[in-house]
mmCIF file of C-alpha atoms and ligand atoms in Angstrom:
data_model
loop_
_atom_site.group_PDB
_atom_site.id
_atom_site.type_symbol
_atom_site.label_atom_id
_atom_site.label_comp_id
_atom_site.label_asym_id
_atom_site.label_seq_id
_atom_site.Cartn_x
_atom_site.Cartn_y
_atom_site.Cartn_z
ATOM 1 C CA UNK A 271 -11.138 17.495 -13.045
ATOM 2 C CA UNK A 272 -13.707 14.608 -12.097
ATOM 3 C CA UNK A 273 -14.913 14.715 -8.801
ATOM 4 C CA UNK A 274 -15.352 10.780 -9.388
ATOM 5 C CA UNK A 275 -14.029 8.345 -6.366
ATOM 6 C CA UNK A 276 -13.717 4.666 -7.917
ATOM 7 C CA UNK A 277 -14.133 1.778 -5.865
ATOM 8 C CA UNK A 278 -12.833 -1.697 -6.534
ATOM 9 C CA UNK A 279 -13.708 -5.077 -5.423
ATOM 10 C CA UNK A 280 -14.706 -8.669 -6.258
ATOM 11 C CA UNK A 281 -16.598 -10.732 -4.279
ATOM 12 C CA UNK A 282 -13.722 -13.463 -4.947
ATOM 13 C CA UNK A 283 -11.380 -11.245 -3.505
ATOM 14 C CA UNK A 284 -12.614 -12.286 0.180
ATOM 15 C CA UNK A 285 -12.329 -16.004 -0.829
ATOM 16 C CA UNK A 286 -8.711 -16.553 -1.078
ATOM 17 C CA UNK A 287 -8.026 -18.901 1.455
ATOM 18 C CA UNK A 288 -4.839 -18.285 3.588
ATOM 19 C CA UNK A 289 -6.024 -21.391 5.934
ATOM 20 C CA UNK A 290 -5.779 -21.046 9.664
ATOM 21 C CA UNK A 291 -3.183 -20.094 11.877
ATOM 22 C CA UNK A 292 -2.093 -18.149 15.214
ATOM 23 C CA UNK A 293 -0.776 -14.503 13.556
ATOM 24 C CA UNK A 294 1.051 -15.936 11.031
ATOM 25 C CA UNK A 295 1.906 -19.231 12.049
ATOM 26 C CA UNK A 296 0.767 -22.730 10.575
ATOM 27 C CA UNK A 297 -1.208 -24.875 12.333
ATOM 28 C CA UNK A 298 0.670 -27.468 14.596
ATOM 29 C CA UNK A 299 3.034 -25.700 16.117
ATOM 30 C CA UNK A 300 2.877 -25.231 20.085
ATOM 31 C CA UNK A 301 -0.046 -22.706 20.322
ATOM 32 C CA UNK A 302 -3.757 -23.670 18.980
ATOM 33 C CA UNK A 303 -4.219 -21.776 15.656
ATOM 34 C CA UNK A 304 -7.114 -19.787 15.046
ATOM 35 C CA UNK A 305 -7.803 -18.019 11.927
ATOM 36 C CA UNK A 306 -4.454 -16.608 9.676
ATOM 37 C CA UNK A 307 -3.444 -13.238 10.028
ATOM 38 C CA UNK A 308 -4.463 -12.366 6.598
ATOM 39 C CA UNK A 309 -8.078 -13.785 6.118
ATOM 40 C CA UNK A 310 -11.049 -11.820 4.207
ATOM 41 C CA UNK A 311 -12.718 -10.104 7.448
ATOM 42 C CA UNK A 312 -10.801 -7.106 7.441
ATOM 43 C CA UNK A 313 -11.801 -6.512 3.999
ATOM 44 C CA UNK A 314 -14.793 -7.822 3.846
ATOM 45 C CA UNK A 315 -16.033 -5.231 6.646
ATOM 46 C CA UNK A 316 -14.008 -2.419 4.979
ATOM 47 C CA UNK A 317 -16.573 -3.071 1.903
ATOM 48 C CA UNK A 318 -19.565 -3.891 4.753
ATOM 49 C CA UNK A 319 -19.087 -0.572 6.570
ATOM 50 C CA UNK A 320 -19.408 1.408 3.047
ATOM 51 C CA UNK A 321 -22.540 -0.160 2.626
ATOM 52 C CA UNK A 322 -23.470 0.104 6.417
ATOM 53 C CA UNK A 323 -22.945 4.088 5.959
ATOM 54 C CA UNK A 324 -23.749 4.445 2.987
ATOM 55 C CA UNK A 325 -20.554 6.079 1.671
ATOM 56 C CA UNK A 326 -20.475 3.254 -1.059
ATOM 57 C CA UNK A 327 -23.855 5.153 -2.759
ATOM 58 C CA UNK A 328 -21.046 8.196 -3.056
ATOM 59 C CA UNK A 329 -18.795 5.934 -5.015
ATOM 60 C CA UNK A 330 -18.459 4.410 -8.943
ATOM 61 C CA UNK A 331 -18.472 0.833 -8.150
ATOM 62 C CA UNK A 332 -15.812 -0.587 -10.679
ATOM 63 C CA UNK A 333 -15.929 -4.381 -11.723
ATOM 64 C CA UNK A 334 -11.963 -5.341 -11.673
ATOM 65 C CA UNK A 335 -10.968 -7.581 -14.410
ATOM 66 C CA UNK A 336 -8.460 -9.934 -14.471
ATOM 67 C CA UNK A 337 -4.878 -9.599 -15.118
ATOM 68 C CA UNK A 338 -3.512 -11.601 -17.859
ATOM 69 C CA UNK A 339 -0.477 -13.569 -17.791
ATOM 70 C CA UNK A 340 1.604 -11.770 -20.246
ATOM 71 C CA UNK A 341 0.519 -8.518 -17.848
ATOM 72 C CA UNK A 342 2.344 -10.747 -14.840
ATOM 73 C CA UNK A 343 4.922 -11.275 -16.249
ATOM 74 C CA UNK A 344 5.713 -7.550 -16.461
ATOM 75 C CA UNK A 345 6.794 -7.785 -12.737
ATOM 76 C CA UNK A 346 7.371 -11.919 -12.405
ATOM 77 C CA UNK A 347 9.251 -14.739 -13.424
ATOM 78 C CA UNK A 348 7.270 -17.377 -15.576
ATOM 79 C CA UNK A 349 8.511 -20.057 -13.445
ATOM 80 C CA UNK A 350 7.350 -18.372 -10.217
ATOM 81 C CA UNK A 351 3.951 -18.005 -12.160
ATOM 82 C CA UNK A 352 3.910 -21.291 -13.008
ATOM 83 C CA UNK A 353 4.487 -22.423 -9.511
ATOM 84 C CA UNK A 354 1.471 -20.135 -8.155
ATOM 85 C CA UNK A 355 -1.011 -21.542 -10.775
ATOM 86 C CA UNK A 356 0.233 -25.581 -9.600
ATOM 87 C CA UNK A 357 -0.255 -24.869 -6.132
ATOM 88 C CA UNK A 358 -3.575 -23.158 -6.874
ATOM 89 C CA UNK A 359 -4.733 -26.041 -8.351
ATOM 90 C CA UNK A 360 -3.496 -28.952 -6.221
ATOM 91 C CA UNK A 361 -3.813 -28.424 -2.341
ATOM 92 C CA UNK A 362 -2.134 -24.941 -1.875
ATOM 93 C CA UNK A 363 0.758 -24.344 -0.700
ATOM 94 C CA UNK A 364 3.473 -21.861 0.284
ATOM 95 C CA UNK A 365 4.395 -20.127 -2.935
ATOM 96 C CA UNK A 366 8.007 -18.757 -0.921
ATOM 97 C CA UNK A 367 7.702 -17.512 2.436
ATOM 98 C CA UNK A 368 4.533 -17.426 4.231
ATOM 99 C CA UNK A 369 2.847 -16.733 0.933
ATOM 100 C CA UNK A 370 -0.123 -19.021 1.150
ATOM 101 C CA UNK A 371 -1.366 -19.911 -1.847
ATOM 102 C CA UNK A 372 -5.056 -21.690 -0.932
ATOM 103 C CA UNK A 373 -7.183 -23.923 -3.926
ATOM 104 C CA UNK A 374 -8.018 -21.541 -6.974
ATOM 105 C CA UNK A 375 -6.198 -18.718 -5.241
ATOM 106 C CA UNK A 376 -3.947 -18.289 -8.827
ATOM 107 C CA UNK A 377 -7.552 -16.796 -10.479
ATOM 108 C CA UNK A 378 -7.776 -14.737 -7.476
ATOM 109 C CA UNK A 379 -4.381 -13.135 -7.554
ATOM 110 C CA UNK A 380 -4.786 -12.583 -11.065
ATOM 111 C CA UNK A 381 -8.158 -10.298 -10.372
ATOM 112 C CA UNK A 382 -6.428 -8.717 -7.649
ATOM 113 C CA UNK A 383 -3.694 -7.902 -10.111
ATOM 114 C CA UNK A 384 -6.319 -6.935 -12.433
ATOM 115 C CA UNK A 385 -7.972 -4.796 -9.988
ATOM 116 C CA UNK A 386 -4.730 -2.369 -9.839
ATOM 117 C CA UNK A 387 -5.192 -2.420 -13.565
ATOM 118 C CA UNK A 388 -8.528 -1.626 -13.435
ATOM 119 C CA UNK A 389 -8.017 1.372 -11.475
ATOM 120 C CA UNK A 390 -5.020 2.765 -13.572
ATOM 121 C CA UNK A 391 -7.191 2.585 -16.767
ATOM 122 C CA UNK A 392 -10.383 4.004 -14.741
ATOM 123 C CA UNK A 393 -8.107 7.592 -14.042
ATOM 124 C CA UNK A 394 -6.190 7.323 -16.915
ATOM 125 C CA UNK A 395 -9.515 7.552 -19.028
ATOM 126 C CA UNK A 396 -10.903 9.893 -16.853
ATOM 127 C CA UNK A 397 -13.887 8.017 -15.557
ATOM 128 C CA UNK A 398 -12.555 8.789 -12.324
ATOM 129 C CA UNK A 399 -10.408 11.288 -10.517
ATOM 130 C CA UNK A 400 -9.287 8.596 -7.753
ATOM 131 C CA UNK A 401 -9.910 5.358 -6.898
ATOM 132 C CA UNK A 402 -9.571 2.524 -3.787
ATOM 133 C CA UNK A 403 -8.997 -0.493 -4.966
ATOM 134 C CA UNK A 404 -9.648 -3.375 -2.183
ATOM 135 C CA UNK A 405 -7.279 -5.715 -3.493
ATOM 136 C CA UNK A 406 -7.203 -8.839 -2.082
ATOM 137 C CA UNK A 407 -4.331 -11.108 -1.568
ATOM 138 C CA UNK A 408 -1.830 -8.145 -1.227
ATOM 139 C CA UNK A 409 0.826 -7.713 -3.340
ATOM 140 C CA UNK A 410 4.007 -5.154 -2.094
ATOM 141 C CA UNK A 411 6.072 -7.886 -0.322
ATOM 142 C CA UNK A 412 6.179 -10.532 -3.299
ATOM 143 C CA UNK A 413 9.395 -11.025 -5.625
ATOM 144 C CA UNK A 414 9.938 -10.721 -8.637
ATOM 145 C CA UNK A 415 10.790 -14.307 -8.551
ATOM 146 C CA UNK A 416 8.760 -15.442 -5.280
ATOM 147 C CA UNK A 417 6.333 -14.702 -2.732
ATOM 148 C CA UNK A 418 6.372 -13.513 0.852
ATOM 149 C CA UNK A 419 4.506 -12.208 3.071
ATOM 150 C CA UNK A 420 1.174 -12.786 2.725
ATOM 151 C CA UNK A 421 1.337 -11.423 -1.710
ATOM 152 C CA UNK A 422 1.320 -13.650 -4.581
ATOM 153 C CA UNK A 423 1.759 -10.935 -7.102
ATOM 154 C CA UNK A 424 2.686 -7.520 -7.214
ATOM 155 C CA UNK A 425 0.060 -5.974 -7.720
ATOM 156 C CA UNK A 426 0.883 -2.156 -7.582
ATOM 157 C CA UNK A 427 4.667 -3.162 -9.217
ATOM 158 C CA UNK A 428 2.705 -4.785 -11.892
ATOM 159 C CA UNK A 429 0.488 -1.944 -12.197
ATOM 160 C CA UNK A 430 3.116 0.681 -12.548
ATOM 161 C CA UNK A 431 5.043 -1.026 -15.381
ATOM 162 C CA UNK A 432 1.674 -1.685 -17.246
ATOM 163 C CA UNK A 433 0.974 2.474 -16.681
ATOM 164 C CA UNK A 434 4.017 2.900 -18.369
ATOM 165 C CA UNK A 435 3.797 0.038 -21.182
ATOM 166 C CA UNK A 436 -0.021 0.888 -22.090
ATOM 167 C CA UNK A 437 0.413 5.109 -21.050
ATOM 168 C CA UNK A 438 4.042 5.647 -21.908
ATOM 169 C CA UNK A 439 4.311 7.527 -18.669
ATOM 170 C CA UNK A 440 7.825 8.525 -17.816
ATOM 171 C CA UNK A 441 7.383 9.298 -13.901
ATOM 172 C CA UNK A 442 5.423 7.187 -11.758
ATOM 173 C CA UNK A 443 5.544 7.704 -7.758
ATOM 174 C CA UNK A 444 4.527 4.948 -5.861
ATOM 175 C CA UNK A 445 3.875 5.413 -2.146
ATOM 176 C CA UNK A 446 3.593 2.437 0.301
ATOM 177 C CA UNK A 447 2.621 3.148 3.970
ATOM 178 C CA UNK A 448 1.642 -0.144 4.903
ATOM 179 C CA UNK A 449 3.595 -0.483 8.497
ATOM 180 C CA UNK A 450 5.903 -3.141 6.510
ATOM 181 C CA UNK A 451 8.758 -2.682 4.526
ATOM 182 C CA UNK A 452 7.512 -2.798 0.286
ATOM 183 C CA UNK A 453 10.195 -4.771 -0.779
ATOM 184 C CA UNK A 454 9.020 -6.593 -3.222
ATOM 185 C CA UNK A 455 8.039 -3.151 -4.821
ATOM 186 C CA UNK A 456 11.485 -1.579 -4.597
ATOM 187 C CA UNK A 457 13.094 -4.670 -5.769
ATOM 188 C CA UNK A 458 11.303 -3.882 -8.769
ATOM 189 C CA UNK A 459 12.472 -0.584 -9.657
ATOM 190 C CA UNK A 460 15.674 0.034 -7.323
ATOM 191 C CA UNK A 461 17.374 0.302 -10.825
ATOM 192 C CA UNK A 462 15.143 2.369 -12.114
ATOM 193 C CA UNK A 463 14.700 5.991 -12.297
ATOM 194 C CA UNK A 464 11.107 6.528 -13.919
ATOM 195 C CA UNK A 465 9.200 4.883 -10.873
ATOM 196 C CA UNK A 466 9.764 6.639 -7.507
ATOM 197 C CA UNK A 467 9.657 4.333 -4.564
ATOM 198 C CA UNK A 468 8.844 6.001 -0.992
ATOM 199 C CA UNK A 469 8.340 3.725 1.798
ATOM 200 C CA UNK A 470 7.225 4.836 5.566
ATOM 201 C CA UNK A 471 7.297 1.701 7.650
ATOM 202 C CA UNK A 472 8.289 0.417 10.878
ATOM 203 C CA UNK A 473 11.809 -0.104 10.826
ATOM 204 C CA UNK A 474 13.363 -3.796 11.695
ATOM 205 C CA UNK A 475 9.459 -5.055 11.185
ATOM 206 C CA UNK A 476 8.876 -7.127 8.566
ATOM 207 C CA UNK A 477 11.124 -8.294 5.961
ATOM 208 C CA UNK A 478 14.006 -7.760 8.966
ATOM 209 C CA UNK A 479 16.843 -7.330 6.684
ATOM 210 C CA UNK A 480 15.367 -4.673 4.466
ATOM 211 C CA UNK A 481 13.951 -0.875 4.049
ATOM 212 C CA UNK A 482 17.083 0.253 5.844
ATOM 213 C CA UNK A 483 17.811 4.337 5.323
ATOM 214 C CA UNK A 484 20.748 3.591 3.127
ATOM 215 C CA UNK A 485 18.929 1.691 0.549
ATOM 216 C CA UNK A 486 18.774 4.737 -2.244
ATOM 217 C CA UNK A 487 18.503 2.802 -5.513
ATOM 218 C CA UNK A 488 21.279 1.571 -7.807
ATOM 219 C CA UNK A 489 22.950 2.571 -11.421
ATOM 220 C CA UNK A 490 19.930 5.038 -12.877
ATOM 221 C CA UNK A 491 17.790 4.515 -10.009
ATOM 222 C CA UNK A 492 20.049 5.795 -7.365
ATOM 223 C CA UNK A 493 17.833 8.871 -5.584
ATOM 224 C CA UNK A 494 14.504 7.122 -6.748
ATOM 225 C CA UNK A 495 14.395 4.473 -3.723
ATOM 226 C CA UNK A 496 13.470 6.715 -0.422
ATOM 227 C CA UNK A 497 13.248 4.260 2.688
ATOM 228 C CA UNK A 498 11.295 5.790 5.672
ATOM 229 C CA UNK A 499 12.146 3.548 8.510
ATOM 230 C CA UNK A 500 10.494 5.067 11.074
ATOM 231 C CA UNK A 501 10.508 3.865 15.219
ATOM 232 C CA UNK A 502 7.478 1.845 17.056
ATOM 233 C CA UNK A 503 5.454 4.410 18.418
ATOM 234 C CA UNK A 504 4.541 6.699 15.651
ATOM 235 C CA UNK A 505 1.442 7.628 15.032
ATOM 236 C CA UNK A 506 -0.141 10.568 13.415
ATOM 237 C CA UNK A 507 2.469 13.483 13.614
ATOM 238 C CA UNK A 508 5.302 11.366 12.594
ATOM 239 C CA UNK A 509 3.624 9.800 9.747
ATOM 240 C CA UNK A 510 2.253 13.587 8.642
ATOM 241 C CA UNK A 511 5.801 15.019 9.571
ATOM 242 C CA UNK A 512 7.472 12.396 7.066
ATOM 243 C CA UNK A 513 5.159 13.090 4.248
ATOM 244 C CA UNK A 514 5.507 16.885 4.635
ATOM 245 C CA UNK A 515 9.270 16.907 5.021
ATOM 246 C CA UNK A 516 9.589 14.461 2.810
ATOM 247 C CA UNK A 517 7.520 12.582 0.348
ATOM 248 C CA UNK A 518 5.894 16.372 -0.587
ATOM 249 C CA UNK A 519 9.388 18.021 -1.356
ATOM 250 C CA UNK A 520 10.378 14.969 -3.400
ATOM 251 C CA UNK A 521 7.471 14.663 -5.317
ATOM 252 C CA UNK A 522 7.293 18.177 -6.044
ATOM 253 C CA UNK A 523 10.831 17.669 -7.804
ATOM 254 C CA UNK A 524 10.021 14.388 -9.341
ATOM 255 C CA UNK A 525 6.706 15.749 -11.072
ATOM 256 C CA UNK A 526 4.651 12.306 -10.960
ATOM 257 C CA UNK A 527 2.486 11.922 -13.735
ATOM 258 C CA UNK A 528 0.238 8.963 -12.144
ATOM 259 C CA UNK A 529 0.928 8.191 -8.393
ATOM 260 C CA UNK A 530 -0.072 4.387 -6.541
ATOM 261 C CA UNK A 531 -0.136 4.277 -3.685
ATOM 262 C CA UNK A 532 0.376 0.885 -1.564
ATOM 263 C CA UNK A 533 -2.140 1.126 1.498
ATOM 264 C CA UNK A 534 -1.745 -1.168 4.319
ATOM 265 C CA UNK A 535 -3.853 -0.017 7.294
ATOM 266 C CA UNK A 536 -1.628 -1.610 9.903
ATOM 267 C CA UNK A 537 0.313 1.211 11.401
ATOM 268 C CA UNK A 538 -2.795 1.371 13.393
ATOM 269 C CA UNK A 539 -2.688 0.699 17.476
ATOM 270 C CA UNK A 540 -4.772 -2.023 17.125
ATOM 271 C CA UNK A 541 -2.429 -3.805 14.606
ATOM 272 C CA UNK A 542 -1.229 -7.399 15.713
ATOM 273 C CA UNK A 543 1.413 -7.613 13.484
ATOM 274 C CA UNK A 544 3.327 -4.105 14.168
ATOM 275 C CA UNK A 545 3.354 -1.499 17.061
ATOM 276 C CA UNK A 546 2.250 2.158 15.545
ATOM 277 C CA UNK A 547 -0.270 4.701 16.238
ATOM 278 C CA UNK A 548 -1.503 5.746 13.399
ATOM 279 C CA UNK A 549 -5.815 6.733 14.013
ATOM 280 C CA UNK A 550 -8.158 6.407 11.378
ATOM 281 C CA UNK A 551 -8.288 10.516 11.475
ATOM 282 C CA UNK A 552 -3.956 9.955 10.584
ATOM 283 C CA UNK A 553 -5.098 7.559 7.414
ATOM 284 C CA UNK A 554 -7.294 10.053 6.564
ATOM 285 C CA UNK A 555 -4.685 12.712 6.821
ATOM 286 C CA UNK A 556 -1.916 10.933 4.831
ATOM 287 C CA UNK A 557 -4.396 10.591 2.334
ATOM 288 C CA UNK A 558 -5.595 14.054 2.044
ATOM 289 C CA UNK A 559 -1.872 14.620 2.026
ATOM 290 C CA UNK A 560 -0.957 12.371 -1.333
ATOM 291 C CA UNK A 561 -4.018 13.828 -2.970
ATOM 292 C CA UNK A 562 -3.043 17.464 -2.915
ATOM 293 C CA UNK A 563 0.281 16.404 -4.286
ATOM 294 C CA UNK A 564 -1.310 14.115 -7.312
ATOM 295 C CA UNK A 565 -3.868 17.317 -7.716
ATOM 296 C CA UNK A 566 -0.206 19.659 -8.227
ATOM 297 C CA UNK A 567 1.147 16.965 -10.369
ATOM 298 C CA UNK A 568 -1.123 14.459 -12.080
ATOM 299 C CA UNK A 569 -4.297 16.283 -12.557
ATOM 300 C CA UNK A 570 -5.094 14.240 -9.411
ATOM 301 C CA UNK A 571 -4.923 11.222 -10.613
ATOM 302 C CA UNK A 572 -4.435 8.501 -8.083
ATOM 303 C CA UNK A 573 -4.518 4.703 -7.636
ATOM 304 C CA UNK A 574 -4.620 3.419 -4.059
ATOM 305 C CA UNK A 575 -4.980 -0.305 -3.530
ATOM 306 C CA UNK A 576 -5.369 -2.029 -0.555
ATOM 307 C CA UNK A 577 -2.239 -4.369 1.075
ATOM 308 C CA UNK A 578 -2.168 -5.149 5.120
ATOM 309 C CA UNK A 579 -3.843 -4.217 8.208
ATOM 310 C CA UNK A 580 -4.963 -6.847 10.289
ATOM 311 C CA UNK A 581 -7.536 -5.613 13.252
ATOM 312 C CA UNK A 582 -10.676 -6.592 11.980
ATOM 313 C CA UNK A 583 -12.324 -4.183 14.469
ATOM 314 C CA UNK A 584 -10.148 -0.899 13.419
ATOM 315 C CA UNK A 585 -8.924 -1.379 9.897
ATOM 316 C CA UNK A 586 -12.506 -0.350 8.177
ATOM 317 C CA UNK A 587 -12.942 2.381 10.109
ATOM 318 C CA UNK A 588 -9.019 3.480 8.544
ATOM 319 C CA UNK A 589 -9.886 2.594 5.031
ATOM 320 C CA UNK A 590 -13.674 4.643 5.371
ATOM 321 C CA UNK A 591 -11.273 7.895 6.281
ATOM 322 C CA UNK A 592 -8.893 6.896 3.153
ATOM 323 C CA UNK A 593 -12.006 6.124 0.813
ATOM 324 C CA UNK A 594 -13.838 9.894 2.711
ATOM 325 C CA UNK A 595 -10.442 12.161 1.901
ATOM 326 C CA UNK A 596 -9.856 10.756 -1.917
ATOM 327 C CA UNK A 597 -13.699 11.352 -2.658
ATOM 328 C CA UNK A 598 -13.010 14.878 -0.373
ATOM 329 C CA UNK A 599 -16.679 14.016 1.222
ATOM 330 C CA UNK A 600 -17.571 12.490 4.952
ATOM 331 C CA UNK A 601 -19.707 9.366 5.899
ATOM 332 C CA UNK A 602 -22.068 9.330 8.644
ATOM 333 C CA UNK A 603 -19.809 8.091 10.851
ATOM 334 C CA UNK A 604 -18.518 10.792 12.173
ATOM 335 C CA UNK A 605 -16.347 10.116 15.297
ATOM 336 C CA UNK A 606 -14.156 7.645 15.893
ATOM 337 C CA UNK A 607 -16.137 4.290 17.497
ATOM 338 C CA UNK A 608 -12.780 3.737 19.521
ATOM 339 C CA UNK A 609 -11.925 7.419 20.561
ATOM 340 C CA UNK A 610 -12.680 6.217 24.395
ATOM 341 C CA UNK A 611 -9.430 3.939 24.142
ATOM 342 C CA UNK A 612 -7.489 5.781 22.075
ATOM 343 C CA UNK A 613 -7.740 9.099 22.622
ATOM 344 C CA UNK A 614 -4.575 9.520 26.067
ATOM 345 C CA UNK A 615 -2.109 8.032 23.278
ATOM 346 C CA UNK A 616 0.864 9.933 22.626
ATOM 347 C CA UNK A 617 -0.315 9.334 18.656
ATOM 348 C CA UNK A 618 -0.236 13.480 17.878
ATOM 349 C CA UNK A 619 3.017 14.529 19.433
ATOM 350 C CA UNK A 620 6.086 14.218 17.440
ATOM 351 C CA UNK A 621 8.787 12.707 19.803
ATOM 352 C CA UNK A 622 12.507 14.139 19.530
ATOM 353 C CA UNK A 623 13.489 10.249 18.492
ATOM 354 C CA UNK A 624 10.728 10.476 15.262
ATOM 355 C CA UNK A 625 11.655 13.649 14.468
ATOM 356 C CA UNK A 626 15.176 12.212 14.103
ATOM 357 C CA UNK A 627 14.442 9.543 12.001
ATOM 358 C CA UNK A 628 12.846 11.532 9.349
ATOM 359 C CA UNK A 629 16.063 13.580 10.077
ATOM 360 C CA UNK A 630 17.919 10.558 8.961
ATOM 361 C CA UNK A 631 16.168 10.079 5.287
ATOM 362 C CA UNK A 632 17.004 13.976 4.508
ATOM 363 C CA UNK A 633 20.780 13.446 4.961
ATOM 364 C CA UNK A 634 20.793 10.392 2.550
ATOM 365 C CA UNK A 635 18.726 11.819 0.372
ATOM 366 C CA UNK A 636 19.883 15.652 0.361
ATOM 367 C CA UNK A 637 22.305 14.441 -2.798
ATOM 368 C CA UNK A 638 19.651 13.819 -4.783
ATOM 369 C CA UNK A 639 16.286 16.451 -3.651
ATOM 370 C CA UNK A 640 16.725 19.466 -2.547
ATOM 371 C CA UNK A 641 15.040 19.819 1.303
ATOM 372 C CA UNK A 642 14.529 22.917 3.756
ATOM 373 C CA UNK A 643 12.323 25.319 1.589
ATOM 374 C CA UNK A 644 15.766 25.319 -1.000
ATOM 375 C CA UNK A 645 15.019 26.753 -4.637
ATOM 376 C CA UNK A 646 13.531 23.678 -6.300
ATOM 377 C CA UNK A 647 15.762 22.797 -9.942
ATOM 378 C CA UNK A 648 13.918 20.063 -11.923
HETATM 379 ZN ZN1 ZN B 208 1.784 -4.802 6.206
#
């Protein structure tokens, strides 16, 4: 195995321009609007404080390319494609709901695309064992046929089905822990039983009407759609309970041959647009976490590409701890900058009402994985 951590970013990436706003609201409303929830500084000083410690010297720095159209349209309508690249080079424009499309944001989704790509051929080759990709606009909310949220294109859906066009892998697990609901992404495959969808999210957060326990997958797919709904308030030990309960029992039945994994770093306290407690330490945990199960599985091979997180003061420090346990090395920055403020929250104790959520998933799911330390029949 390579002891290679990729890293993946364009410059462009940090220009896509979402506009102003207050959180996620357009300008001229009641309240004076500011800069958009999803603007480039919480990226940009993810990729600042790897070169600030240094960490980024420990990385392979990986030009993404850019996705091509025909590669889009693996996960998206032409139409909706077509509507993107008009937008992009008019004025902008919502491309569905709050998907901001800003002037010559179409070549930028198509790199961020490309940047998922990137990293699937980088492990797949064996250049590298692991890889962050920093994409840049996000991608796990949009439809096949529309955008939301924030993503133009899927860019980890898109991924998957082009691992399995250009691979012919059979069994891809794809992991989302941004703190909202990847619907776009189980859209994709709820019919379909050769890509694994977990999500661990914040339940009724954002899209309201979806990532509901009951969701399991249709026709073929039915058992390969887990939804992790999990309540406001949980931080470290309910994320870490979830994934050992869980995502690790599953995935140890499914057998993933490649696993993506959708990383939004805003089930952090310091996240405007949800209310979790997940530390930079917990990212840093969870990620540990998926890499021991793609080093069981997949010869370690893992893609992990960037989607939310909104502090610009917290979510670098998450994403250094992400980038640290996939390269299985530390930075220099050792402690926690914000340890002061966060260290009386509740964030390490599991709470009887988490517990029971993850509870929850194992009854819907105990038709189709076998839980509790059971033999394990593949
Ligand atoms: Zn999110």
């Amino acid at each position: 195995m390579s002891d290679k951590t990729g890293f993946i970013y364009d410059e462009s990436y940090f220009w896509h321009d979402t506009g102003n706003g207050a959180l996620c609201l357009r300008p001229g409303g009641w309240i004076q609007a500011d800069t958009h929830s999803e603007n480039p500084e919480t990226k940009r000083r993810a990729k600042n404080l790897l070169e600030r410690s240094g960490f980024i010297k420990e990385l392979e720095v990986i030009a993404p390319r850019a996705a091509t159209r025909e590669e889009v349209e693996l996960n998206h309508v032409p139409s909706y494609i077509d509507k993107v690249k008009e937008l992009s080079d008019a004025n902008g424009g919502d491309a569905g709901e709050i998907a901001i499309v800003g002037v010559g944001s179409y070549e930028i989704a198509l790199l961020s695309a490309g940047g998922a790509l990137t990293g699937v051929d980088a492990v797949m080759s064996g250049e590298v064992q692991n890889v962050y990709a920093l994409t840049r606009p996000p991608g796990h909310h949009a439809e096949p046929e529309y955008g939301r949220g924030f993503c133009i294109f899927n860019n980890v859906a898109i991924a998957a089905r082009y691992a399995r066009e250009k691979y012919g892998l059979k069994r891809i697990m794809i992991l989302d822990w941004d703190v909202h609901h990847g619907n776009g992404t189980e859209t994709a495959f709820y019919h379909d039983p050769e890509v694994l969808f977990i999500s661990l999210h914040q339940e009724f957060n954002f899209p309201p009407d979806r990532g509901f326990v009951e969701h399991i997958g249709e026709d073929a797919g039915k058992g390969y759609n887990v939804n992790i709904p999990l309540p406001a308030g949980t931080g470290n030990a309910g994320y870490l309970y979830a994934l050992e309960k869980i995502v690790g029992p599953i995935a140890d039945q499914f057998k993933p041959e490649l696993i993506i994994v959708s990383a939004g770093q805003d089930p952090s306290p310091f996240d405007p647009l949800a209310q979790m407690m997940v530390t930079a330490e917990g990212f840093g945990k969870m990620a540990e976490a998926v890499k021991e199960i793609a080093e069981r599985h997949c010869d370690g091979r893992l893609v992990v590409c960037h989607e939310g997180g909104y502090s610009t003061a917290y979510v670098p420090f998450c994403t250094l701890r992400v980038i640290e346990a996939l390269k299985g090395a530390k930075s220099k920055v050792e402690e926690d900058p914000y340890e002061l403020v966060i260290k009386g929250l509740p964030s390490d104790v599991l709470a009887a009402h988490q517990k029971e959520a993850v509870e929850k998933v194992l009854k819907a799911q105990s038709e189709f994985w076998k839980f509790n330390d059971q033999a394990v029949e593949v």
